[in-house]
Short mmCIF file of C-alpha atoms in Angstrom, two decimals:
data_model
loop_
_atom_site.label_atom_id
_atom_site.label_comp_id
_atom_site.label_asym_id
_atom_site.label_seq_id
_atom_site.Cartn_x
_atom_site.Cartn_y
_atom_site.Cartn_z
CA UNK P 1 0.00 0.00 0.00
CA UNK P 2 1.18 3.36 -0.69
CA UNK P 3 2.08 6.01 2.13
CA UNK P 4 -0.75 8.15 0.15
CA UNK P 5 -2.85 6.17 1.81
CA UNK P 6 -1.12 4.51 5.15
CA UNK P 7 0.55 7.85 6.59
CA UNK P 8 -1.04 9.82 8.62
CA UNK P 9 -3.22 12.66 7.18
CA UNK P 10 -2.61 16.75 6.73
CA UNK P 11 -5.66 18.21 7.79
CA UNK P 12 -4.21 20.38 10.72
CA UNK P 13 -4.41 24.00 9.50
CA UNK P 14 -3.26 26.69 11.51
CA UNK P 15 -6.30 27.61 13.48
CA UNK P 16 -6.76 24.04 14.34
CA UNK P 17 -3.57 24.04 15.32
CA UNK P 18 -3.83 27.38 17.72
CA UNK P 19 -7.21 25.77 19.09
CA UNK P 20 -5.38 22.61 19.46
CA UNK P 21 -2.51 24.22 21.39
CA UNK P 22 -4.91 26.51 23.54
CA UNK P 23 -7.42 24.10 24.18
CA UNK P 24 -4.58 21.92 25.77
CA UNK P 25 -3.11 24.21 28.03
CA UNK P 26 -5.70 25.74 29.15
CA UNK P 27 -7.41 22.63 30.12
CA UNK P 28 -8.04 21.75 33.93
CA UNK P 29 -5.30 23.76 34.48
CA UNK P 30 -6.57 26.71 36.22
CA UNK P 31 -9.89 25.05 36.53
CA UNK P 32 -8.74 22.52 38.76
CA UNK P 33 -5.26 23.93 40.32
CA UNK P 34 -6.10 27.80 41.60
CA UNK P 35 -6.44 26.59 44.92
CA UNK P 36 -3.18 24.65 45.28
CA UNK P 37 -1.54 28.23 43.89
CA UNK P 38 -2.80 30.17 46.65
CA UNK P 39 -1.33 27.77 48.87
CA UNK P 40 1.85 28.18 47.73
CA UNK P 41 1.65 32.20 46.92
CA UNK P 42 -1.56 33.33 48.88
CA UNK P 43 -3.48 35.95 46.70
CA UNK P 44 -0.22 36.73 45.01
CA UNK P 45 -1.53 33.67 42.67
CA UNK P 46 -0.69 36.17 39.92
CA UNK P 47 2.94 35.94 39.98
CA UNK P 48 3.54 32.13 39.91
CA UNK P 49 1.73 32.13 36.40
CA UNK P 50 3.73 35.18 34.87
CA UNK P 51 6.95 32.88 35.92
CA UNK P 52 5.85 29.70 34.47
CA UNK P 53 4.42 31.60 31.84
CA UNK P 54 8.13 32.96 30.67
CA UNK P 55 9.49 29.18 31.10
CA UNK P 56 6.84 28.18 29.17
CA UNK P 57 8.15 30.30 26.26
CA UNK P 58 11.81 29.46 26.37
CA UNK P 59 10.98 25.97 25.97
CA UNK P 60 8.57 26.36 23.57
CA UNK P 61 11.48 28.39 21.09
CA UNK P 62 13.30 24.92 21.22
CA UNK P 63 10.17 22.98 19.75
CA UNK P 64 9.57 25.82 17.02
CA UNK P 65 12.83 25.52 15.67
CA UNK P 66 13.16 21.80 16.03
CA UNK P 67 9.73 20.94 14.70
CA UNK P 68 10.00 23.33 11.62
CA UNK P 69 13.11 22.06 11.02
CA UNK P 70 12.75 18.26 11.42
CA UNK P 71 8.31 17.86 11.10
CA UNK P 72 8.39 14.19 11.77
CA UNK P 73 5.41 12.63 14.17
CA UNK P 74 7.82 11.37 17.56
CA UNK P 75 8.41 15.08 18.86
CA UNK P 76 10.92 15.14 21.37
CA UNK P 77 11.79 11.44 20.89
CA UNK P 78 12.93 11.76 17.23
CA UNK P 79 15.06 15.24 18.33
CA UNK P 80 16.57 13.50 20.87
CA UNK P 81 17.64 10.64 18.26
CA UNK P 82 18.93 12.71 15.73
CA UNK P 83 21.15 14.74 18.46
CA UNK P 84 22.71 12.41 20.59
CA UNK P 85 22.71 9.00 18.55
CA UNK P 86 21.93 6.81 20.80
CA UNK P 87 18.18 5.10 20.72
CA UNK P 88 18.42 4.02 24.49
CA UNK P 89 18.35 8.05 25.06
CA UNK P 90 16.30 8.61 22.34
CA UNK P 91 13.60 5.75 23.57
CA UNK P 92 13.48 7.37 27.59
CA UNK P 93 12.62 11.01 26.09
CA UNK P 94 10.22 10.07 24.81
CA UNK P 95 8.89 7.03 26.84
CA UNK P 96 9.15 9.90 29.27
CA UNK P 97 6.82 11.80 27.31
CA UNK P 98 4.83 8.89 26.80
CA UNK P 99 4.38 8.60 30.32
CA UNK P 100 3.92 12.24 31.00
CA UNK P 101 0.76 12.48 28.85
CA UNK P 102 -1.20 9.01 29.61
CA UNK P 103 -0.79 10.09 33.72
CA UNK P 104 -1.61 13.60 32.95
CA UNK P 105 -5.36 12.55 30.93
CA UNK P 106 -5.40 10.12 34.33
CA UNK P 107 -5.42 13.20 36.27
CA UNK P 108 -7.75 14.81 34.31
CA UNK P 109 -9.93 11.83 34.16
CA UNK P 110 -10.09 11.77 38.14
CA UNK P 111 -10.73 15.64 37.74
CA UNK P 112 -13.76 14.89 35.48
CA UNK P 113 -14.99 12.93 37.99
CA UNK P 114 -14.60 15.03 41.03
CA UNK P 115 -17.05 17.87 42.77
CA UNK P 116 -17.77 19.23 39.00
CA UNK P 117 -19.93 16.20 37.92
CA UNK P 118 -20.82 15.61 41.47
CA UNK P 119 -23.08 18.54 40.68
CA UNK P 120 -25.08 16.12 38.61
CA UNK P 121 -24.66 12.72 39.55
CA UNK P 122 -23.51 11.40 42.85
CA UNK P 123 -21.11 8.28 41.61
CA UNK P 124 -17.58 6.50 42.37
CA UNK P 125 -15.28 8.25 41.07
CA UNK P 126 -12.75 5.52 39.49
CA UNK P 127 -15.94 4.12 37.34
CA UNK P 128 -16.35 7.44 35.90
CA UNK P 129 -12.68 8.25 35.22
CA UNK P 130 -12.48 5.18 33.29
CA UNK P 131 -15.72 5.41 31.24
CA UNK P 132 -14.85 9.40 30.39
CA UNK P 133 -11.16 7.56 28.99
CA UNK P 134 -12.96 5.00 27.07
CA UNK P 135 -15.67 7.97 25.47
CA UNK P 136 -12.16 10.01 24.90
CA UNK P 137 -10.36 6.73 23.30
CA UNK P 138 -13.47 6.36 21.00
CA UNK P 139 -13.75 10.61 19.74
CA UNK P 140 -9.42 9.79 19.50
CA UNK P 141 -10.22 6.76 16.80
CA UNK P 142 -12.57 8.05 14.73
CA UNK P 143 -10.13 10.38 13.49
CA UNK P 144 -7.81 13.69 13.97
CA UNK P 145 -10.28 16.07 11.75
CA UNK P 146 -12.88 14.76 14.31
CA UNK P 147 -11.36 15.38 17.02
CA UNK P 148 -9.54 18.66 16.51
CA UNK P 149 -13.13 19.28 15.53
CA UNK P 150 -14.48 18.57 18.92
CA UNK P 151 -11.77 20.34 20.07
CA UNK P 152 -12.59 23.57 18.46
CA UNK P 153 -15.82 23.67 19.85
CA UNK P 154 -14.83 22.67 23.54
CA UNK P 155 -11.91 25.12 23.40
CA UNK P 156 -14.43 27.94 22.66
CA UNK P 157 -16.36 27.19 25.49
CA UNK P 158 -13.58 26.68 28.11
CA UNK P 159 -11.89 30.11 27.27
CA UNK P 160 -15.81 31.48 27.54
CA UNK P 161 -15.99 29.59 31.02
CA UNK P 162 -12.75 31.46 32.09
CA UNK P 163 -13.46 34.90 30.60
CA UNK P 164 -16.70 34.47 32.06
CA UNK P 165 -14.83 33.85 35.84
CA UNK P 166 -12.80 37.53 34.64
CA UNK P 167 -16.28 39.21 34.41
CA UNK P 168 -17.75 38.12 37.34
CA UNK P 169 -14.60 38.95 38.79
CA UNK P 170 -14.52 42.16 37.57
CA UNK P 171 -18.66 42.90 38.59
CA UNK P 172 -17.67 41.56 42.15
CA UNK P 173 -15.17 44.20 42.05
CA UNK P 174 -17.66 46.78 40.87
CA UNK P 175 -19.74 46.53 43.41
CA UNK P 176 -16.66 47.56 46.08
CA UNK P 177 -17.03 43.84 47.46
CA UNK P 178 -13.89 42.66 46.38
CA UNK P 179 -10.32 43.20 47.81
CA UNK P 180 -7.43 43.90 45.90
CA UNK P 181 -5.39 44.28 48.62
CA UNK P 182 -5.28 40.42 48.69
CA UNK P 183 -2.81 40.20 45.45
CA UNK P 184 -0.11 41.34 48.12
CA UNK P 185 -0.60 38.31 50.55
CA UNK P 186 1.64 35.92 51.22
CA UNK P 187 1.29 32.94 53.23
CA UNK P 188 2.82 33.06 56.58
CA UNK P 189 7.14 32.69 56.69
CA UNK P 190 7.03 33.00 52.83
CA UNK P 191 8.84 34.94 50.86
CA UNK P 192 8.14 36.51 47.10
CA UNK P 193 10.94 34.52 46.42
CA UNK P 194 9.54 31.02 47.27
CA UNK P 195 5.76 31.90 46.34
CA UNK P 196 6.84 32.59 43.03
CA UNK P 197 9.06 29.38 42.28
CA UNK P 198 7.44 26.93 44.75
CA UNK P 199 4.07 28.65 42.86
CA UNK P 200 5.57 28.03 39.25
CA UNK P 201 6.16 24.38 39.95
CA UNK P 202 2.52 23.91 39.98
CA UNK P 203 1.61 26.68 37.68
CA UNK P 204 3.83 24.98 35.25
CA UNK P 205 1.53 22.01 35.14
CA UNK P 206 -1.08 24.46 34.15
CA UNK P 207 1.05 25.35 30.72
CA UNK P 208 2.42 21.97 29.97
CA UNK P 209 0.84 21.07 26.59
CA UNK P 210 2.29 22.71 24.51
CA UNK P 211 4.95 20.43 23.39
CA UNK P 212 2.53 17.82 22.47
CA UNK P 213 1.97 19.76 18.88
CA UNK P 214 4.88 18.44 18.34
CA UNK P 215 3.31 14.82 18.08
CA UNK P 216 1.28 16.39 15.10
CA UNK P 217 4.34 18.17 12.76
CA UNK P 218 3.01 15.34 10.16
CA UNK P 219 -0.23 16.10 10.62
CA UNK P 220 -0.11 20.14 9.94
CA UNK P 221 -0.54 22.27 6.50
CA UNK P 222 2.76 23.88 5.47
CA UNK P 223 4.50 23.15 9.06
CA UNK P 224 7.15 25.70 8.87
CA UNK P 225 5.07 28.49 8.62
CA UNK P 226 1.99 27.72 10.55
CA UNK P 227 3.55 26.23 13.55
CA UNK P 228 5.51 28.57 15.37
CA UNK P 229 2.48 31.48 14.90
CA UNK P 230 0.44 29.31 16.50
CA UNK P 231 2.66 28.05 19.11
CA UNK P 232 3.88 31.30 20.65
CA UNK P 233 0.01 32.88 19.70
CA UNK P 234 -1.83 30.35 21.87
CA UNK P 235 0.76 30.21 24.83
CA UNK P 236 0.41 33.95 25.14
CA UNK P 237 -3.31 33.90 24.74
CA UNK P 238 -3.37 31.17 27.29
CA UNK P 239 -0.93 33.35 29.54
CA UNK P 240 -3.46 36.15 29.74
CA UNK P 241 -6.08 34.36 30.84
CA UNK P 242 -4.58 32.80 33.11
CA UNK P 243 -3.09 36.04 34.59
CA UNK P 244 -6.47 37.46 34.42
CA UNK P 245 -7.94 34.85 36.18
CA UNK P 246 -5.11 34.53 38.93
CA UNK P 247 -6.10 38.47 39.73
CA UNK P 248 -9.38 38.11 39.89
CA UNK P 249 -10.18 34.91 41.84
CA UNK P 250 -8.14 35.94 44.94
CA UNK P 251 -9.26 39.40 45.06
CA UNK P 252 -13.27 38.09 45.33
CA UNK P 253 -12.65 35.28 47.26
CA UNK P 254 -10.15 34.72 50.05
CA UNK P 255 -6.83 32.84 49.62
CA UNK P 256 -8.21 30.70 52.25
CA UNK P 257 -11.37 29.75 50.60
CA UNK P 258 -9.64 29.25 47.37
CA UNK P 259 -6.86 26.14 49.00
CA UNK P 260 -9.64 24.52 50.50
CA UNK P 261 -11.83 23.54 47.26
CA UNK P 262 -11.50 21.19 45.00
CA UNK P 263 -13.63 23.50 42.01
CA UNK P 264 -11.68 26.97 43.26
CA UNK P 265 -13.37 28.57 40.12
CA UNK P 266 -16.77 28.02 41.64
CA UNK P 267 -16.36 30.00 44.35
CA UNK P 268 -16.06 32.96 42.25
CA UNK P 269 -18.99 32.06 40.39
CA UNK P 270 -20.82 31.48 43.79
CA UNK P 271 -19.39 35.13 45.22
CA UNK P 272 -20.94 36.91 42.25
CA UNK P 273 -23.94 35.29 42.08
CA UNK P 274 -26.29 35.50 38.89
CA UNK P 275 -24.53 32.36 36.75
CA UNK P 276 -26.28 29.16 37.84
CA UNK P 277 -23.35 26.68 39.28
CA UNK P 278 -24.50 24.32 37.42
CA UNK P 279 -23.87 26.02 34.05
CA UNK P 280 -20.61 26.79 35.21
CA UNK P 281 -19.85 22.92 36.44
CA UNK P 282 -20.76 22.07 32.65
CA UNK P 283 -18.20 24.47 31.51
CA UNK P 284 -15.35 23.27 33.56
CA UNK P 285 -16.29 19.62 32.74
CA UNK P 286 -15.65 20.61 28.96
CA UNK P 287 -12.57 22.17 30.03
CA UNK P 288 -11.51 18.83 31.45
CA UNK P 289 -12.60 16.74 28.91
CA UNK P 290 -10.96 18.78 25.90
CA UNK P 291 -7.35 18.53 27.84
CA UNK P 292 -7.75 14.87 28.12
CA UNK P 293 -8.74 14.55 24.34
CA UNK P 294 -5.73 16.49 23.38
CA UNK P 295 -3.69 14.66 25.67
CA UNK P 296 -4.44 11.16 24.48
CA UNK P 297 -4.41 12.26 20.84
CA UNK P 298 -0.56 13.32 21.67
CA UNK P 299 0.24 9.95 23.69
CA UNK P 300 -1.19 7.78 20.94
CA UNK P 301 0.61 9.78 18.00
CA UNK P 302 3.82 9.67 20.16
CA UNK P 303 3.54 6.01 20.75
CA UNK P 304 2.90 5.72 16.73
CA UNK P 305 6.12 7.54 15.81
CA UNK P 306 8.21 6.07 18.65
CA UNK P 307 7.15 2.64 16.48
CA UNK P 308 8.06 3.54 13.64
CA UNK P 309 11.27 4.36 14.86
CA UNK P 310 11.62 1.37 16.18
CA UNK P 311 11.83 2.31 19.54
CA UNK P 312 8.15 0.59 20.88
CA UNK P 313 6.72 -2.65 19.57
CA UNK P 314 5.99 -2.42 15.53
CA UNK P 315 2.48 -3.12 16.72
CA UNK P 316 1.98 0.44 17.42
CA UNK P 317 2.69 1.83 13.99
CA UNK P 318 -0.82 0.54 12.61
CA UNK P 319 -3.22 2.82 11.17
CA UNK P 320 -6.81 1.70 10.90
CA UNK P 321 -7.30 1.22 6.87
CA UNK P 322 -10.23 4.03 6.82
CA UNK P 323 -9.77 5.79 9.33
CA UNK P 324 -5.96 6.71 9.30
CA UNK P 325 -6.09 6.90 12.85
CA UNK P 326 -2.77 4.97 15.31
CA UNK P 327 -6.05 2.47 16.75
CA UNK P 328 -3.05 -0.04 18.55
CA UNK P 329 -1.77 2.92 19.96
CA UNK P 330 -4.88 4.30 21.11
CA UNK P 331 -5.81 0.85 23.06
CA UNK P 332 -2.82 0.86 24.71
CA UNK P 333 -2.31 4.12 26.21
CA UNK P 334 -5.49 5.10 27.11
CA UNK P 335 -5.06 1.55 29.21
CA UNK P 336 -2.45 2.38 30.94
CA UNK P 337 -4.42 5.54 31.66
CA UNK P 338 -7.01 3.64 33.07
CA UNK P 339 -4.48 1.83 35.34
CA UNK P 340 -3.25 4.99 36.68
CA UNK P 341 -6.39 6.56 37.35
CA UNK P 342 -7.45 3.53 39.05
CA UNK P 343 -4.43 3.92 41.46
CA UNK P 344 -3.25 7.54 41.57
CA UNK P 345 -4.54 10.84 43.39
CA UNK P 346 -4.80 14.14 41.29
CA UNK P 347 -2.04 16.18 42.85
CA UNK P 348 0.27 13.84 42.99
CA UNK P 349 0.12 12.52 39.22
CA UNK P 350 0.20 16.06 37.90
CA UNK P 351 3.43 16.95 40.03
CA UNK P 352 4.85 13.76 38.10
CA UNK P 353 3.79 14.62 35.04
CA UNK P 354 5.73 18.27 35.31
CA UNK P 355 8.73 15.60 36.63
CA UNK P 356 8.60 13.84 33.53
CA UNK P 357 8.08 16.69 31.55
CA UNK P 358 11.01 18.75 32.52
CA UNK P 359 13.80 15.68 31.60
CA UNK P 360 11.68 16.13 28.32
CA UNK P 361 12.28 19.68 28.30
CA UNK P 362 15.83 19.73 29.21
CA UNK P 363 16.47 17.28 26.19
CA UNK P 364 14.51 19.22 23.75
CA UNK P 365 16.41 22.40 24.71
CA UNK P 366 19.89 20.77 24.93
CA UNK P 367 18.88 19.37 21.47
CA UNK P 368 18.32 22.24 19.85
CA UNK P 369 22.27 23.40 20.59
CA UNK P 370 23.58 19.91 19.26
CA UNK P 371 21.69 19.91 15.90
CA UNK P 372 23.26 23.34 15.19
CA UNK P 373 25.53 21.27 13.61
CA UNK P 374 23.03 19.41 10.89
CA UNK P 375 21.66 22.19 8.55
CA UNK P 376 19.00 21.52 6.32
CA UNK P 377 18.31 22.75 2.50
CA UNK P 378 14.76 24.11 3.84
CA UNK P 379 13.93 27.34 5.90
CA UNK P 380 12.83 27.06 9.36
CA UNK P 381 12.21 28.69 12.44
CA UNK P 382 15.61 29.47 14.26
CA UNK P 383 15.59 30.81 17.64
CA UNK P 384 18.70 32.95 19.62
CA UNK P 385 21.45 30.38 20.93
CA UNK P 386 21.40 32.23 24.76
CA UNK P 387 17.65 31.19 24.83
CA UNK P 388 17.70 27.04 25.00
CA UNK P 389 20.80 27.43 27.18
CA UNK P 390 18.36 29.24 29.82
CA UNK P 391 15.05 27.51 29.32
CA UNK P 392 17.65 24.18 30.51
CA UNK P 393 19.17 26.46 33.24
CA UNK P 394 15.19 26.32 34.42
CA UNK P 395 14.37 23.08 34.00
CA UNK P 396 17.34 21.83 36.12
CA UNK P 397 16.16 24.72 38.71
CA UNK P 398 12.26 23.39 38.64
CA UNK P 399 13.68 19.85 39.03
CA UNK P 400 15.14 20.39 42.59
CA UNK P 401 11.61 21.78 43.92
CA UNK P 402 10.36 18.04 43.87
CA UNK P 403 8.84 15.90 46.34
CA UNK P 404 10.20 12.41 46.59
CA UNK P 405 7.11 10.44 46.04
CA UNK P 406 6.95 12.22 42.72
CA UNK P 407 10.38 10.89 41.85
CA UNK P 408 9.74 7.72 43.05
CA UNK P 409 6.73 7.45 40.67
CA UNK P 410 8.52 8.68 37.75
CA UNK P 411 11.38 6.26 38.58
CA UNK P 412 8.90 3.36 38.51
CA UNK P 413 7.76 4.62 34.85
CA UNK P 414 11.15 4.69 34.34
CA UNK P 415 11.58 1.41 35.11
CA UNK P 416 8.80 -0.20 33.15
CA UNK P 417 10.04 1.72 30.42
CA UNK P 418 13.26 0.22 30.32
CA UNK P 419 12.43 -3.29 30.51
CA UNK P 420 10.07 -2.57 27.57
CA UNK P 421 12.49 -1.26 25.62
CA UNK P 422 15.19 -3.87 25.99
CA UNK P 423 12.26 -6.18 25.18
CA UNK P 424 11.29 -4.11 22.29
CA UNK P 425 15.34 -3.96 20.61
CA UNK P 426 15.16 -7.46 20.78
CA UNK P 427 12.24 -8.75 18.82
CA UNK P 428 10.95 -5.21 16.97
CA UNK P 429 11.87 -3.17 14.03
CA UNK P 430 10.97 0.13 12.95
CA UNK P 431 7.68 0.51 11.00
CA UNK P 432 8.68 1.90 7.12
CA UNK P 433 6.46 5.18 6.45
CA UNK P 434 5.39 3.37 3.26
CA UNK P 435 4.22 0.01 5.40
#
């Protein structure tokens, strides 16, 4: 059969690609994680997301020069081949990345099922986390058009759901019942110092997403000049929101209110009154939903490409005949979702997925230095050498802020990963683009 009809399609243009982007870091980001801000920074939830914002975009220079220049499905994985040579290296980035998106839809599975759809229903949570991944595995397999179509319309609605928290923010504030004064408060013995970088560790969570475009480079209309536009468009986008929302929320409802919910966005809603919280649980259920679609769609084109390479089982490079969709793929990571949702708490697996993330991060940027030396015939994005060199310096710097249970999860990952890939050298092959 011909790769004409095998490979994997172009219908990404660049608007799907922006919603795409901003639809996956905005996600349960701020939805689900205000209140674990404010305990870190207090009101001054702010500042955390301008830091992690400005990581954010370091990192993200490395991808737009690597992707335009090298627009291969495998993202970090195939960077980290062609840099360093080795496919044991190669295989951990992006296992690593592999790992970092099936425990992040987890996460966002066991958000889904929290106090927002306790609104409605009153059910076990694990059940519902692992129907909402089977509903996502089935929107993932029908196809990439679908989905980025889906996408486009939940993406609408969860930026509507935040800008809708900024107006009610905003009317609170109106009516001389909020307190700006609150921005300025810091939790007890902290200083700005250690709000903003024990903050940006978790704020950081809330940007991560980003870098799975990556996973799509084969997937997007004329790469080179749609990707980085929509890269740096919808991280900035996302980054005023955010900021918006990190003003707003503390100065109508107290720090103190904010750390001790689970939906820290409802309170606003609740404070202002008017917007049935009901409606808004809807909303932030979307918002969910869309960054575990996005996720998954990145996991199972990761786990494709990896394949291919031959870095996973050859298995995982086939495409359903009609479709064009990765289906083995699919199956298999949104299982290993399942597992981890089954098993896992909400905090904890999104502090590992930031873990997991940064070794990604630091590779990617570290990459991007090394394959100075490879030019190609073809014009790409190229970004300014001191830049990589200090989106690694931050990496390494949100590395040591990490609890030990999170590295102990990652190393068991790890672990798994490595005894699959030793398996996988043995008795696999890479998957030609033509097969």
């Amino acid at each position: 059969m011909s790769e004409s009809t095998t490979g994997l399609r172009r219908a990404v243009t660049g608007p799907l690609l922006f919603l795409f982007i901003l639809g996956d870091v905005l996600g349960a980001g701020v939805y689900a994680l205000v209140g674990e801000l404010a305990v870190e920074a207090g009101g001054a939830v702010w500042l955390p997301l301008i830091v992690a914002l400005l990581m954010a975009l370091l990192t993200a220079a490395s991808y737009a020069e690597l992707v335009t220049k090298y627009p291969q499905a495998g993202g970090s994985a195939v960077f980290a081949q062609r840099a360093f040579g080795s496919p044991l290296v190669s295989f951990l980035v992006g296992f690593c990345m592999l790992a970092a998106g099936v425990t992040s839809a987890a996460g966002l599975s066991l958000a889904f099922a929290g106090d927002y759809l306790g609104a409605f229903w009153d059910v076990p949570a694990v059940p519902a986390a692992l129907v909402f991944l089977a509903l996502i595995a089935a929107l993932n397999a029908r196809g990439i058009k679908e989905s980025l179509g889906a996408n486009v319309v939940m993406t609408v609605i969860e930026v509507s759901g935040l800008l809708l928290v900024v107006v009610l923010g905003a009317i609170v504030m109106g009516r001389g019942e909020g307190d700006l004064g609150r921005l300025a408060e810091l939790p007890a013995e902290t200083s700005w110092g250690m709000a903003a970088l024990g903050g940006a560790l978790i704020a950081f969570y809330s940007f991560v997403g980003f870098e799975t475009s990556a996973n799509l480079a084969e997937e997007v209309t004329d790469v080179r000049r749609v990707y980085p536009r929509a890269l740096f468009g919808a991280l900035i986008a996302a980054g005023v929101i955010y900021v918006l929302v990190g003003i707003v929320a503390p100065a109508v409802v107290s720090p103190e209110t904010l750390s001790g919910s689970s939906g820290p966005l409802l309170e606003v809603v609740r404070a202002a009154g008017g917007v049935p919280l009901q409606l808004f649980s809807v909303i932030a259920l979307i918002a969910v939903a869309n960054g575990a679609l996005l996720t998954m769609i990145m996991a199972s084109r990761l786990a494709y490409g990896m394949a291919r390479e031959g870095l996973l089982p050859a298995a995982l490079g086939r495409v359903l005949p009609h479709r064009r969709t990765p289906w083995v793929a699919i199956v298999v990571t949104t299982a290993v979702a399942m597992l981890l949702a089954a098993t896992g708490s909400l905090v904890d697996l999104a502090s590992t997925v930031v873990l997991l993330l940064l070794f990604v991060f630091l590779s990617t940027n570290v990459a991007v230095l090394v394959l100075r030396r490879d030019p190609v015939d073809r014009p790409h994005f190229r970004v300014w050498t001191p830049v990589p060199v200090l989106a690694a310096a931050t990496c390494l710097g949100l590395l040591t802020q990490q609890e030990a249970r999170h590295w102990a999860l990652a190393g068991v990952l790890m672990a798994v990963g490595l005894v699959l890939y030793l398996v996988t050298r043995r008795f696999s092959r890479p998957v030609p683009s033509g097969e």
